[in-house]
Coordinates of C-alpha atoms and ligand atoms in Angstrom, one line a residue:
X1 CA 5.5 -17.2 -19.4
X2 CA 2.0 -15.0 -19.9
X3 CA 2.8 -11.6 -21.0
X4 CA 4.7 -9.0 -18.6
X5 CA 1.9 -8.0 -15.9
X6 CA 0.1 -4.7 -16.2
X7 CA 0.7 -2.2 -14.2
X8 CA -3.1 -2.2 -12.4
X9 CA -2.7 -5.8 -11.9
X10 CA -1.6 -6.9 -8.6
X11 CA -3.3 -10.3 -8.9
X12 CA -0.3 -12.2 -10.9
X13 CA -0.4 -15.4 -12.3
X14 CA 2.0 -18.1 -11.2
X15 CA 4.0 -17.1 -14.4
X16 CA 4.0 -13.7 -14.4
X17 CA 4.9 -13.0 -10.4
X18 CA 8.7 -13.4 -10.2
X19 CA 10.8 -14.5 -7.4
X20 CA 10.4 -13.1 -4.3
X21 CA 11.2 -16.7 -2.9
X22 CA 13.0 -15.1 0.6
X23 CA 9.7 -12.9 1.1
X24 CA 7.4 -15.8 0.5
X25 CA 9.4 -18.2 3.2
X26 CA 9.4 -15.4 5.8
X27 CA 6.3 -14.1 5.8
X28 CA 5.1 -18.2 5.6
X29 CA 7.1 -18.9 8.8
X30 CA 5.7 -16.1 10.6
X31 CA 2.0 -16.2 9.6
X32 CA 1.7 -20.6 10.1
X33 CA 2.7 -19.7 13.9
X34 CA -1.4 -18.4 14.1
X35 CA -1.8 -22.2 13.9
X36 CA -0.3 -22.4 17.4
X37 CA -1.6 -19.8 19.1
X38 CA 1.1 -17.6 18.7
X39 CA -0.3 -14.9 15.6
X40 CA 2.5 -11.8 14.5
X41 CA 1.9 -8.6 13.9
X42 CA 3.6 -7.5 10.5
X43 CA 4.4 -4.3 9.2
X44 CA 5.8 -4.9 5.6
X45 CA 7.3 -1.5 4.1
X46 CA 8.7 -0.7 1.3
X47 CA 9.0 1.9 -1.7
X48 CA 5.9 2.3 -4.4
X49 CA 5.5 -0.6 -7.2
X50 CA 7.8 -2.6 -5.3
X51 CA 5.8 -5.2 -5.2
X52 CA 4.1 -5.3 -1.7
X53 CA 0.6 -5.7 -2.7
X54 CA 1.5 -8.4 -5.6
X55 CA 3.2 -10.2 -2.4
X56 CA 0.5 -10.1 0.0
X57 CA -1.8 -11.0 -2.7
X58 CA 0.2 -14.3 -3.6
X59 CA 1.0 -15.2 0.4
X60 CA -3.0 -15.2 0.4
X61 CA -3.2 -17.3 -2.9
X62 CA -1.1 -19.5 -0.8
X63 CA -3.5 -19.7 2.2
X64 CA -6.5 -18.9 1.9
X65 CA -7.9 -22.7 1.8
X66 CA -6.4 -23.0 5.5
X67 CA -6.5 -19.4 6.6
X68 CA -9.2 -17.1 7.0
X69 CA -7.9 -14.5 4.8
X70 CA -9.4 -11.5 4.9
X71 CA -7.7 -8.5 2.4
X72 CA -9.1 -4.9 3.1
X73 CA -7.5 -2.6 0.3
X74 CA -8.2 0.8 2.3
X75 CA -7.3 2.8 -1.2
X76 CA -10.5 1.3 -2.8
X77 CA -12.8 1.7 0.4
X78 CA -15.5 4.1 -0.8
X79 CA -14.8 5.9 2.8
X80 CA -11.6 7.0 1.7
X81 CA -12.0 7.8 -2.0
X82 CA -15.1 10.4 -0.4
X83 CA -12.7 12.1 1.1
X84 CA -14.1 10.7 4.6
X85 CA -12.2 8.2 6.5
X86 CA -13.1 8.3 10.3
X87 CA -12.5 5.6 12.7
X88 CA -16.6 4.6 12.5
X89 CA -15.9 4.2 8.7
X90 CA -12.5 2.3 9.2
X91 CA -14.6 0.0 11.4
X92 CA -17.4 -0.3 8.6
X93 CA -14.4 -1.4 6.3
X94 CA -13.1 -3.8 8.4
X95 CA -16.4 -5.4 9.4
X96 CA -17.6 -5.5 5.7
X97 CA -14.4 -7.1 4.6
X98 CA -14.8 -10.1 7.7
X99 CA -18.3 -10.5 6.1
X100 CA -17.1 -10.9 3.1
X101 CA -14.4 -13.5 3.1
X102 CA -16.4 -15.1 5.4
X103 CA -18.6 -15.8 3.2
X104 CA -16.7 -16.5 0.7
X105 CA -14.5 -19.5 2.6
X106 CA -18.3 -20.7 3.2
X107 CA -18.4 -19.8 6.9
X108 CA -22.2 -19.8 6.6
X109 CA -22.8 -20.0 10.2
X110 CA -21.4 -16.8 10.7
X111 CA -24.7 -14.8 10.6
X112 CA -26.5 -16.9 13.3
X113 CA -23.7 -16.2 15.7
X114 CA -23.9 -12.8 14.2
X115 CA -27.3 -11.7 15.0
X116 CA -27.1 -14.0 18.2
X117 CA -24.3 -11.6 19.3
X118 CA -26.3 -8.6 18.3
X119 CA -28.7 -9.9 20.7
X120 CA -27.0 -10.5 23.9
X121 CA -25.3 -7.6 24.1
X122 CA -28.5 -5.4 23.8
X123 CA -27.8 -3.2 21.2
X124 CA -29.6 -0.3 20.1
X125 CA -29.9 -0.7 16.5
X126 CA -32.4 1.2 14.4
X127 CA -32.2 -1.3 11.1
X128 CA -31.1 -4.9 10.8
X129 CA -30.5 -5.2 7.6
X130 CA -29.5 -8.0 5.7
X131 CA -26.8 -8.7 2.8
X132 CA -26.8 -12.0 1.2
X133 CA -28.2 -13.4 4.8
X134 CA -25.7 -11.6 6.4
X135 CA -26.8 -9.2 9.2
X136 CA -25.7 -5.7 9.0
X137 CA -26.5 -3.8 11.6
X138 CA -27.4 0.1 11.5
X139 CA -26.6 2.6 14.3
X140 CA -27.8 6.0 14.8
X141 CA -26.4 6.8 18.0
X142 CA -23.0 8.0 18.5
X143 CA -22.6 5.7 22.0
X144 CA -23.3 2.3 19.9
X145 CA -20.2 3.2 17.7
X146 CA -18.0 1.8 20.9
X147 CA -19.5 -1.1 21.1
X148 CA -19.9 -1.7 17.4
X149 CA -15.9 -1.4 17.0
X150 CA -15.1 -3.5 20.2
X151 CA -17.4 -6.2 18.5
X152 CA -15.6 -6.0 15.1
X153 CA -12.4 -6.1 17.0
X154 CA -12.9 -9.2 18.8
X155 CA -14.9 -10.6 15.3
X156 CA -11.9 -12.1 13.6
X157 CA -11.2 -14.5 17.2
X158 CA -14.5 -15.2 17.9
X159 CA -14.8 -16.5 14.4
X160 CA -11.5 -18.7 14.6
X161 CA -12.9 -20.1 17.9
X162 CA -16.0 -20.9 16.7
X163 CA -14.7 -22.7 13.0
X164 CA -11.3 -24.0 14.4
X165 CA -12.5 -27.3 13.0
X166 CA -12.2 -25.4 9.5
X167 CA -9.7 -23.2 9.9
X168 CA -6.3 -23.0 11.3
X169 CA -6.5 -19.2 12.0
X170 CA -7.2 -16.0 10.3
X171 CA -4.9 -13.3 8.3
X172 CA -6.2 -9.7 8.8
X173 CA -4.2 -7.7 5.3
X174 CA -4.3 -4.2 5.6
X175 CA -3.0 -2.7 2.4
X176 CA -2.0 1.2 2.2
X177 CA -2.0 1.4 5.6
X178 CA -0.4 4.6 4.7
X179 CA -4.0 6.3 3.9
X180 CA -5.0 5.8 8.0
X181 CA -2.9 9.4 8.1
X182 CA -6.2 10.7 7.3
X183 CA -7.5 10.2 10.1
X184 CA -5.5 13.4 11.4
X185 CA -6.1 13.9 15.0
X186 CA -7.8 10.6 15.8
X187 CA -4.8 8.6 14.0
X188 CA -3.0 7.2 17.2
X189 CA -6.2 6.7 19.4
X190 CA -7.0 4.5 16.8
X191 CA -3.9 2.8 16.6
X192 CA -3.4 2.5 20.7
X193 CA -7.3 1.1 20.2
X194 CA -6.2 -2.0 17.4
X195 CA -3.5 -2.6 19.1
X196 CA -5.1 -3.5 22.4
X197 CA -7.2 -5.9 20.7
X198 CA -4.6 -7.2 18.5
X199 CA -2.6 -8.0 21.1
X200 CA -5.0 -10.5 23.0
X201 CA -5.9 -12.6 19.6
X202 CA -3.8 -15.6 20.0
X203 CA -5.1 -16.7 16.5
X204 CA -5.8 -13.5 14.4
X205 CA -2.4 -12.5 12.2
X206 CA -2.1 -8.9 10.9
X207 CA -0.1 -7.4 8.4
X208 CA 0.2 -4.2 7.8
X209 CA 1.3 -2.8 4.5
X210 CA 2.3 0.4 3.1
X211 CA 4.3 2.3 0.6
X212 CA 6.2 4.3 3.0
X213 CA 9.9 5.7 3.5
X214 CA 11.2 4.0 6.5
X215 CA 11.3 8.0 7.8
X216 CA 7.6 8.2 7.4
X217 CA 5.9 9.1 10.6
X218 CA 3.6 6.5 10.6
X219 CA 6.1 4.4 11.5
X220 CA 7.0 5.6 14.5
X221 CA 3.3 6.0 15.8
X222 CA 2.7 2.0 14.8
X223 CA 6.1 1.1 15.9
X224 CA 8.6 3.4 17.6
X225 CA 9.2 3.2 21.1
X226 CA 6.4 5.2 21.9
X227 CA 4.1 3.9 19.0
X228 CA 1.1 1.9 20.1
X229 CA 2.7 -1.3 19.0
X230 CA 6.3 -0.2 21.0
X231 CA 8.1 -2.0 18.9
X232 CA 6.6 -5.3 19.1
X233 CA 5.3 -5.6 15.0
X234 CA 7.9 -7.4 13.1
X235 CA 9.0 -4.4 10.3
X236 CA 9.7 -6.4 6.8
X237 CA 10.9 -4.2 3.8
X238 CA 10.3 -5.1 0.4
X239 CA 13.3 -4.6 -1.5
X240 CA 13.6 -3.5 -5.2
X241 CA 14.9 -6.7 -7.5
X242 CA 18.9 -6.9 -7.5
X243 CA 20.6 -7.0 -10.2
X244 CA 21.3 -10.3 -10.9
X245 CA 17.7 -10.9 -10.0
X246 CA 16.5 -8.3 -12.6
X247 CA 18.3 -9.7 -15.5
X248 CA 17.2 -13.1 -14.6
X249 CA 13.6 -11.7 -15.2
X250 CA 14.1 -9.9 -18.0
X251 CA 15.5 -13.5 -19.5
X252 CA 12.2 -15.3 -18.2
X253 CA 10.0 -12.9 -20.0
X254 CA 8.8 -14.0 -23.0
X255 CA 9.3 -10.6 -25.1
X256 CA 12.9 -11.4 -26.4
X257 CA 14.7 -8.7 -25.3
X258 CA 18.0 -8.0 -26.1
X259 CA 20.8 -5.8 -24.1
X260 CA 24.4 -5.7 -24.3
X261 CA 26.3 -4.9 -21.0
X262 CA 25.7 -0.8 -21.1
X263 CA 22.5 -1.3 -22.0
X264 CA 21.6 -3.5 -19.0
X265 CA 23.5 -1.0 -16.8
X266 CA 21.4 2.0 -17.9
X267 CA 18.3 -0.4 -17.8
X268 CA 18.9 -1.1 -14.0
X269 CA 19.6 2.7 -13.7
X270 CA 16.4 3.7 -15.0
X271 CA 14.6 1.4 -13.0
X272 CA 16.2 0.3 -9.7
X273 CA 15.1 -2.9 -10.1
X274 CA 11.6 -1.5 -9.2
X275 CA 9.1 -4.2 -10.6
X276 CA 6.2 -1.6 -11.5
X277 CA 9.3 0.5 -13.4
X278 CA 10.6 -2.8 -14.9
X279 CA 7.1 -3.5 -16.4
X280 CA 6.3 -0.7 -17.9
X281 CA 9.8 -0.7 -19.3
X282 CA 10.2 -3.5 -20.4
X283 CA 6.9 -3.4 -22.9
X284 CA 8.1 -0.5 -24.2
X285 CA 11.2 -1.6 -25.8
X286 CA 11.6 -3.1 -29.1
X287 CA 11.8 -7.2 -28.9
X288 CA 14.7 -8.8 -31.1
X289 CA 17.5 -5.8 -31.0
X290 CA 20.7 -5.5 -29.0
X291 CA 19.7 -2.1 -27.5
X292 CA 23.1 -0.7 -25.9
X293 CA 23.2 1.7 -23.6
X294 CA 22.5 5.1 -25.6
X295 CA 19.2 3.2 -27.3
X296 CA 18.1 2.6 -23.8
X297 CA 18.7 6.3 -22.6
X298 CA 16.7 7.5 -25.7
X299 CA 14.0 4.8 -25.2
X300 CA 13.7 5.6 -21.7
X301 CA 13.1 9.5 -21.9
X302 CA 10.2 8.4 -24.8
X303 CA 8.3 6.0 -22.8
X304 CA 8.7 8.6 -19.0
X305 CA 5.6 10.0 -20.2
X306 CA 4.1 6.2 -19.3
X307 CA 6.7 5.2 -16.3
X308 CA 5.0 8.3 -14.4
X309 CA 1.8 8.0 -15.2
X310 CA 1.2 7.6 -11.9
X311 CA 2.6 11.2 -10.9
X312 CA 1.1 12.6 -14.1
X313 CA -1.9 11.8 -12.1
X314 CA -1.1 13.2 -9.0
X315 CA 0.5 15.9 -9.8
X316 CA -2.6 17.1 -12.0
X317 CA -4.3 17.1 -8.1
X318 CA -1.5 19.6 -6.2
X319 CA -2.1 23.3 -6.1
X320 CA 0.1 25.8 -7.7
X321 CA 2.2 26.7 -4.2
X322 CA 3.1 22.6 -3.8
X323 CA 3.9 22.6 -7.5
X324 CA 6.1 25.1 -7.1
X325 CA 7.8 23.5 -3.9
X326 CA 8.1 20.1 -6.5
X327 CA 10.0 22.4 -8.8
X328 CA 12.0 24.1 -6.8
X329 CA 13.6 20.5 -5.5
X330 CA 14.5 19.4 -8.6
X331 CA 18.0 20.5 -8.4
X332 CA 18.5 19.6 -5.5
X333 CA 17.5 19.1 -2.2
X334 CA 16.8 21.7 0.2
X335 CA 16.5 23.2 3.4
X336 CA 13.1 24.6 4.3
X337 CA 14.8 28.4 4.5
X338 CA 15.6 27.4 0.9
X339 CA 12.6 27.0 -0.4
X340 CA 10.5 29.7 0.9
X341 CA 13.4 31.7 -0.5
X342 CA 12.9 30.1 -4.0
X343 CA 9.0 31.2 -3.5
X344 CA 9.6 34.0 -2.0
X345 CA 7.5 33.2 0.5
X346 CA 7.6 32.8 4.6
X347 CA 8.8 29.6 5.5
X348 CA 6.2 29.4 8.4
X349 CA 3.3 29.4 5.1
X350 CA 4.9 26.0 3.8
X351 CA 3.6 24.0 6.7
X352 CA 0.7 23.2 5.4
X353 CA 1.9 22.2 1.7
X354 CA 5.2 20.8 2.9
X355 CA 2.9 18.3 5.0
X356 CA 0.9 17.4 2.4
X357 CA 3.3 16.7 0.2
X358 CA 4.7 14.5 2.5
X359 CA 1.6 12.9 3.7
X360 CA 1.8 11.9 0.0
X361 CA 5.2 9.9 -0.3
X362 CA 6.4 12.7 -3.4
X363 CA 8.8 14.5 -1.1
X364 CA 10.8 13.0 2.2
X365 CA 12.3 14.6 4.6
X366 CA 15.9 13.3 5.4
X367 CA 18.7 15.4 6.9
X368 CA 17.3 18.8 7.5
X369 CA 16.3 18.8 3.6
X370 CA 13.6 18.3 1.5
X371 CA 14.0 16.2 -1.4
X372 CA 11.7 14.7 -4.4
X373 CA 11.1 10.6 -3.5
X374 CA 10.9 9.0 -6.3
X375 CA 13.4 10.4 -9.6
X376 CA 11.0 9.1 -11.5
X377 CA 8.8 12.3 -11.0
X378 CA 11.9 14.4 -11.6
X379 CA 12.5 13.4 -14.9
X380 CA 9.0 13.3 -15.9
X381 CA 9.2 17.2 -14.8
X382 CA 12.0 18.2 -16.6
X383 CA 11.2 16.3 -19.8
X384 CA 8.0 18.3 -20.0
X385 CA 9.8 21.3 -19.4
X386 CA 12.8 20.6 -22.3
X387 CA 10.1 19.3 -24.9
X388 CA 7.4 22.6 -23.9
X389 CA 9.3 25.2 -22.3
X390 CA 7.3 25.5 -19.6
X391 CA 6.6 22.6 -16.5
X392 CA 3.0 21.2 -16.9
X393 CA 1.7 23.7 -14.1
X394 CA -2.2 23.4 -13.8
X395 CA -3.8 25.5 -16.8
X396 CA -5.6 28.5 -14.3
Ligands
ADP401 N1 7.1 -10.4 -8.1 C1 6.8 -9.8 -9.2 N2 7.0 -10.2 -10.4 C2 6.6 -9.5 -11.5 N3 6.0 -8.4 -11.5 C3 5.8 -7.8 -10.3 C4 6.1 -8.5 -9.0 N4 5.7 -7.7 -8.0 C5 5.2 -6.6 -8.5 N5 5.2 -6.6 -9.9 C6 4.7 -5.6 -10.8 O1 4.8 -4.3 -10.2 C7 3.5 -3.7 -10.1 C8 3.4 -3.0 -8.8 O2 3.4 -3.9 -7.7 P1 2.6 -3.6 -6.4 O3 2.5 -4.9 -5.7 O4 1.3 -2.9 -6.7 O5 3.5 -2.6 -5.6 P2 3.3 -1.9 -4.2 O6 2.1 -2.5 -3.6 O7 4.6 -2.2 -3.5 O8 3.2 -0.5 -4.5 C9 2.5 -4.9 -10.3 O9 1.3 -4.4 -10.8 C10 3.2 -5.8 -11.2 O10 3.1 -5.3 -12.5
MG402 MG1 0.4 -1.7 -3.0

């Protein structure tokens, strides 16, 4: 097989994207019902480096020569990473990302019924302009936005209707769905707003997807009884890689690594059969030794440094109050009473950090108490602290 895949690499080759055989057959079944008028709604869930994206990008592999596939990553839209997601801009990203794979299927009548459409319904546009022959239309007013998101909305259908003779359907991927929090007060308007075109598109599949607890509000405003999709998108979680299925890939890679029964243990331990963890892992440790159980403890606290790079990162962006609130969890979970004792502070002033925090996926909320999601973090935390004395608070 090719070498373990990195970390920033969701786009696997054949060889190096293991398993995963149950997801790939379910989410199949589901999505080749678009073909017959019948398209899902998906919400696939699941914890961080699970593998979610990796899957959505190989169901797409799989496709995308039938399919219509069009993958809108809303971590990488420039809209988000500004700081300025809005339901205009979600509506840009979506309507850049139809363009896109549009174009690159070869759809390439799409810009005549484009600007045709542009023209019937009377627009008020300012500019036309024009991206590889593809109209893009600027607004100025606020009271085109509307109509500008109703057209995008109904885009994806129209397009099936008017290609059917090329394509069986279309596949709408949403990845990080998670990020949409941002849009604050405007979140379930927008949601109650998809849905109601979602609902009519007989040929347009969606699948949401999102590292999320299954406790994460989002949930309940996409799905719960009250949610704008009441229940009616099919929730699949992503589980982490069993056992038997972990020590399967470890044997597939082609690093020969070696562990004897404790060291597998501690080596499923320290990385709960997490892909993301197992990769990182497992290019860490020495190829062609029996590592037992101790070697892997030891090996594991050297390489945290690199398993939570990731909340290196992250935690480098809190402020000094929501550090504190990380720290103070490491023990052990706690009520909210708890830790505004630990910070001294009033428990009505950890609102706004305790949200965030949450908003974030590094804390969850489960039976009245707080608690740190991922150990992961923890450990990276109290490493720093044993090897410097001090946790890695922000140098003021
Ligand atoms: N089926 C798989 N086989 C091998 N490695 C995988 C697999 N799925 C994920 N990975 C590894 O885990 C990393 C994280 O996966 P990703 O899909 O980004 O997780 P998520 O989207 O759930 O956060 C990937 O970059 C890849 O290295
Ligand atoms: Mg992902």
């Amino acid at each position: 097989m090719d070498e373990i895949a990195s970390i920033t690499d969701t786009n696997l080759t054949e060889t190096q994207f293991f398993n995963r055989r149950d997801e790939i057959n379910i989410l199949s079944n589901l999505l080749i019902s678009t073909e017959f008028n019948s398209a899902p709604t998906i919400l696939l869930t699941g914890i961080r480096g699970v593998g979610k994206t990796a899957l959505i990008k190989k169901i797409r592999n799989k496709f995308e020569r039938e399919y219509l596939v069009v993958d809108i990553d809303l971590s990488r839209s420039s809209a988000y990473q500004q700081k300025n997601l809005t339901r205009a801009s979600m509506i840009k990203i979506i309507y850049d990302s139809i363009i896109r794979s549009s174009k690159e299927f070869g759809l390439k009548t799409i810009s005549n019924q484009i600007e045709k459409y542009f023209k019937t319904k009377n627009f008020k546009i300012d500019k036309l302009l024009s991206y590889e022959h593809i109209p893009i239309p600027i607004f100025e007013s606020e009271d085109n936005y509307e109509r500008l998101a109703e057209f995008v909305m109904e885009l994806p259908q129209k397009i099936y209707e008017d290609n059917n003779d090329k394509i069986k359907g279309v596949f709408i991927f949403i990845d990080e769905i998670q990020l949409i929090k941002d849009l604050g007060d405007e979140l379930n308007g927008f949601l109650w707003y998809m849905r109601s075109f979602i609902q009519t598109q007989k040929n347009v599949a969606y699948i949401f997807c999102g590292s999320m607890s299954l406790k994460d509000s989002l949930i309940n405003d996409l799905n719960g009884n009250k949610g704008a999709f009441g229940g009616r998108m099919l929730t699949i979680e992503v589980q982490p890689f069993s056992k038997k299925t972990t020590e399967n890939y470890i044997k597939s890679m082609r690093r020969n690594i070696q562990l004897d029964h404790g060291g597998f243990e501690r080596f499923y331990k320290c990385t709960r059969g997490i892909p993301y963890y197992i990769n990182i892992f497992a290019k860490y440790l020495p190829e062609n030794l029996t590592l037992s159980e101790n070697n892997i403890s030891e090996l594991f606290k050297d390489s945290i440094d690199y398993l939570a790079i990731h909340f290196v990162y992250m935690w480098s962006k809190l402020t000094f109050q929501e550090q504190k609130i990380i720290i103070s969890l490491l023990e052990n979970p706690k009520k909210r009473i708890e830790v505004a004792n630990s910070l001294k502070v009033t428990s009505g002033s950890l609102n706004r950090p305790l949200n965030r925090l949450l908003d974030y996926d590094l804390i969850e909320y489960a039976n009245d108490k707080y608690q740190i999601t991922d150990p992961i973090f923890g450990y990276w935390l109290k490493n720093s602290y044993e090897k410097n004395g001090i946790y890695p608070f922000r140098s003021i």
